[in-house]
Short mmCIF file of C-alpha atoms in Angstrom, two decimals:
data_model
loop_
_atom_site.label_atom_id
_atom_site.label_comp_id
_atom_site.label_asym_id
_atom_site.label_seq_id
_atom_site.Cartn_x
_atom_site.Cartn_y
_atom_site.Cartn_z
CA MET A 1 54.78 40.59 177.43
CA SER A 2 55.11 41.66 181.03
CA GLU A 3 53.63 45.24 181.68
CA TRP A 4 55.95 47.57 183.82
CA LEU A 5 54.32 50.17 185.96
CA THR A 6 55.73 53.27 187.43
CA ILE A 7 55.44 53.41 191.37
CA PHE A 8 55.09 55.78 193.91
CA ASN A 9 55.55 55.99 197.83
CA ASP A 10 52.35 57.19 200.08
CA ASP A 11 53.67 60.85 199.45
CA GLY A 12 53.45 60.58 195.61
CA ILE A 13 57.19 60.54 194.86
CA ASN A 14 58.32 58.31 191.96
CA ILE A 15 60.24 55.44 193.60
CA GLY A 16 61.04 53.16 190.32
CA ILE A 17 59.30 50.74 188.22
CA LYS A 18 58.00 47.43 188.85
CA GLU A 19 56.04 44.43 187.06
CA ARG A 20 52.22 44.52 187.00
CA ASP A 21 51.63 41.34 188.84
CA GLN A 22 54.40 42.22 191.71
CA VAL A 23 52.94 45.80 192.19
CA HIS A 24 49.42 44.23 193.04
CA LEU A 25 51.13 41.48 195.32
CA ASP A 26 53.38 44.48 197.28
CA GLY A 27 50.40 47.01 197.16
CA ASP A 28 52.39 49.78 195.63
CA TRP A 29 50.99 53.00 194.48
CA HIS A 30 50.60 53.16 190.49
CA GLU A 31 48.84 55.28 187.89
CA THR A 32 45.73 54.36 186.08
CA PHE A 33 43.36 56.06 183.44
CA HIS A 34 39.57 56.14 184.39
CA CYS A 35 37.26 57.60 181.88
CA TRP A 36 33.66 57.93 182.81
CA PHE A 37 31.05 58.43 179.79
CA PHE A 38 27.69 59.94 180.72
CA GLU A 39 24.89 61.44 179.00
CA THR A 40 21.87 63.86 179.66
CA ASP A 41 18.37 62.73 178.16
CA HIS A 42 15.92 65.41 178.97
CA GLU A 43 16.15 65.63 182.93
CA GLN A 44 17.68 62.21 183.44
CA ILE A 45 21.44 61.65 183.58
CA ASN A 46 22.73 58.14 182.45
CA LEU A 47 26.22 56.67 183.65
CA TYR A 48 27.93 54.18 181.27
CA PHE A 49 29.68 51.03 182.32
CA GLN A 50 31.59 48.37 180.74
CA LYS A 51 30.93 44.52 181.61
CA ARG A 52 34.46 43.19 182.22
CA SER A 53 35.06 40.01 180.17
CA HIS A 54 34.61 36.62 181.47
CA ASN A 55 38.15 35.97 180.56
CA LYS A 56 39.39 38.54 182.81
CA LYS A 57 41.68 37.42 185.71
CA ASP A 58 40.30 40.14 187.97
CA PHE A 59 36.70 40.98 188.63
CA PRO A 60 35.09 39.00 185.44
CA ASN A 61 31.64 39.56 184.48
CA LEU A 62 31.20 42.64 186.93
CA TYR A 63 30.44 46.23 185.39
CA ASP A 64 33.13 48.70 186.14
CA ILE A 65 34.42 52.12 184.94
CA THR A 66 33.52 52.84 180.96
CA CYS A 67 37.21 52.60 180.21
CA ALA A 68 40.26 52.27 182.38
CA GLY A 69 43.54 50.65 182.14
CA HIS A 70 47.04 50.83 183.61
CA ILE A 71 49.87 53.30 182.46
CA ASP A 72 52.94 51.85 181.38
CA HIS A 73 56.13 53.27 182.97
CA ASP A 74 57.17 54.84 179.47
CA GLU A 75 53.64 56.35 178.75
CA LYS A 76 51.96 59.57 179.14
CA VAL A 77 48.46 59.67 180.88
CA ILE A 78 46.70 60.72 178.00
CA GLU A 79 48.51 58.41 175.43
CA ALA A 80 47.45 55.47 177.48
CA GLY A 81 43.79 56.70 177.94
CA LEU A 82 43.57 57.04 174.18
CA ARG A 83 45.01 53.71 173.75
CA GLU A 84 42.48 52.12 176.16
CA LEU A 85 39.44 53.75 174.68
CA GLN A 86 40.46 52.20 171.34
CA GLU A 87 41.05 48.96 172.67
CA GLU A 88 37.90 48.50 174.99
CA LEU A 89 35.48 50.40 173.23
CA GLY A 90 36.49 50.82 169.57
CA VAL A 91 36.39 54.56 169.61
CA ILE A 92 39.09 56.86 168.39
CA LEU A 93 39.25 60.10 170.24
CA GLN A 94 41.57 62.89 170.60
CA GLY A 95 42.72 64.37 174.12
CA LYS A 96 40.49 67.28 173.64
CA ASP A 97 37.41 65.32 173.55
CA LEU A 98 38.03 64.17 177.18
CA ILE A 99 37.32 66.39 180.47
CA TYR A 100 39.99 65.90 182.99
CA ASP A 101 38.76 66.20 186.49
CA SER A 102 41.30 65.22 189.04
CA ASP A 103 43.67 62.57 190.49
CA PHE A 104 41.68 60.29 192.96
CA LYS A 105 43.59 57.61 195.27
CA GLU A 106 41.72 54.52 195.76
CA THR A 107 42.54 51.25 197.55
CA ILE A 108 41.00 47.74 196.71
CA GLN A 109 42.29 45.15 199.01
CA LEU A 110 41.35 41.63 198.32
CA ASP A 111 42.87 38.26 199.70
CA SER A 112 45.06 37.63 196.35
CA PHE A 113 46.34 41.51 196.11
CA ILE A 114 46.13 44.87 196.97
CA ASP A 115 45.47 47.46 194.22
CA ARG A 116 46.50 50.85 195.40
CA GLU A 117 45.87 53.35 192.49
CA ILE A 118 46.46 56.88 191.35
CA CYS A 119 43.32 57.03 189.35
CA HIS A 120 43.52 60.33 186.60
CA LEU A 121 39.89 60.75 186.24
CA PHE A 122 38.35 61.77 182.95
CA PHE A 123 35.02 62.37 181.84
CA MET A 124 33.12 62.48 178.43
CA ASN A 125 29.56 64.29 178.08
CA LEU A 126 28.22 61.98 175.19
CA THR A 127 25.38 63.28 172.93
CA GLN A 128 22.10 61.62 173.23
CA HIS A 129 21.69 57.89 172.39
CA ARG A 130 25.19 56.92 171.31
CA LEU A 131 25.07 53.82 173.08
CA ASN A 132 24.98 51.92 169.86
CA LEU A 133 27.90 53.53 168.27
CA LEU A 134 30.24 52.20 170.97
CA ASN A 135 31.63 48.67 170.02
CA VAL A 136 32.25 45.95 172.29
CA GLY A 137 35.77 44.75 172.07
CA ASP A 138 37.46 41.37 173.12
CA GLU A 139 38.38 42.96 176.64
CA VAL A 140 34.71 43.69 177.29
CA ASP A 141 31.53 41.72 177.19
CA SER A 142 28.96 44.42 176.91
CA ILE A 143 28.67 48.40 177.37
CA ALA A 144 25.71 49.33 179.81
CA LYS A 145 24.02 52.42 181.10
CA VAL A 146 22.13 53.26 184.07
CA ASP A 147 20.14 56.39 185.69
CA ILE A 148 22.70 58.16 187.79
CA ASP A 149 20.13 58.84 190.54
CA LEU A 150 18.88 55.16 190.86
CA PHE A 151 22.58 54.06 190.78
CA GLU A 152 23.36 56.31 193.85
CA GLN A 153 20.29 54.91 195.51
CA LEU A 154 21.86 51.49 194.87
CA ILE A 155 25.05 52.07 196.34
CA LYS A 156 23.49 53.98 199.42
CA ASN A 157 21.57 50.60 199.84
CA GLU A 158 18.32 52.71 199.32
CA LYS A 159 17.57 50.21 196.49
CA THR A 160 18.10 46.49 196.09
CA GLU A 161 18.10 46.56 192.16
CA ILE A 162 17.97 49.02 189.40
CA PRO A 163 17.20 48.60 185.77
CA MET A 164 19.92 48.81 183.08
CA LEU A 165 20.30 49.11 179.33
CA GLU A 166 22.96 46.80 178.09
CA LEU A 167 24.62 46.60 174.66
CA THR A 168 25.99 43.30 173.94
CA LYS A 169 27.41 41.72 170.52
CA ASP A 170 23.64 40.04 170.23
CA GLY A 171 22.01 43.61 170.59
CA LEU A 172 20.31 45.83 173.31
CA PHE A 173 18.63 44.23 176.30
CA GLN A 174 17.00 45.58 179.74
CA LYS A 175 18.08 43.57 182.78
CA LYS A 176 18.10 44.35 186.43
CA VAL A 177 21.07 44.80 188.36
CA THR A 178 22.20 44.72 192.16
CA LYS A 179 25.10 46.47 193.96
CA SER A 180 27.18 43.00 193.78
CA SER A 181 26.81 43.21 189.86
CA PHE A 182 29.59 46.24 190.10
CA CYS A 183 33.17 46.16 190.96
CA PRO A 184 33.69 46.72 194.48
CA HIS A 185 35.10 50.43 194.40
CA ASP A 186 34.78 52.29 197.56
CA ASN A 187 31.51 54.29 197.90
CA ASN A 188 33.39 57.71 197.99
CA TYR A 189 34.85 57.07 194.70
CA PHE A 190 31.56 56.38 193.16
CA TYR A 191 29.82 59.56 195.06
CA HIS A 192 32.71 61.66 193.57
CA ILE A 193 31.88 60.34 190.14
CA ILE A 194 28.13 60.95 190.36
CA GLN A 195 28.91 64.72 191.73
CA VAL A 196 31.30 65.58 188.54
CA CYS A 197 28.54 64.06 186.12
CA LYS A 198 25.81 65.95 187.75
CA LYS A 199 27.86 69.13 187.76
CA ARG A 200 28.83 68.97 184.19
CA SER A 201 25.71 67.79 182.66
#
């Protein structure tokens, strides 16, 4: 079934709806829901990622936003977000559980498409050690967390690899990851996410 998205001009004005694949081909601005989970464990802040399914068309097997998805043209932002959280992570939440931060405009350009997103950014501050309470769904191969300071050093190219704790269908595992293990977001986007998590911890 086709997904129809609301599209916007460069000034953020609604200019109609368009089918999702065509939106990416044409490089239209469209709305997405981004939700980042983080936790404070003593003095350490951990940032949570999902590993995109190997069956995904875009960026398979790469680590990305804890939960994210497109907002259909007839959906409200929070409705879309709660739906995505249940589909991807198996968690049923209410709008009051999420912390709204801001809207962030991001462009990811590859050979096959131009992804221009108006990202509605939300955060959730987890209680300690809730990694094993999240469920790995069909769209996600695993859930993982990294030390936010080490992740910041990684994206600044101050480190070449960092440790990660990963929850898969087979259990918990420690592993090493590099910058290329993550979806290619703009560094300014990651810097903003890091700053918000540190501020709200």
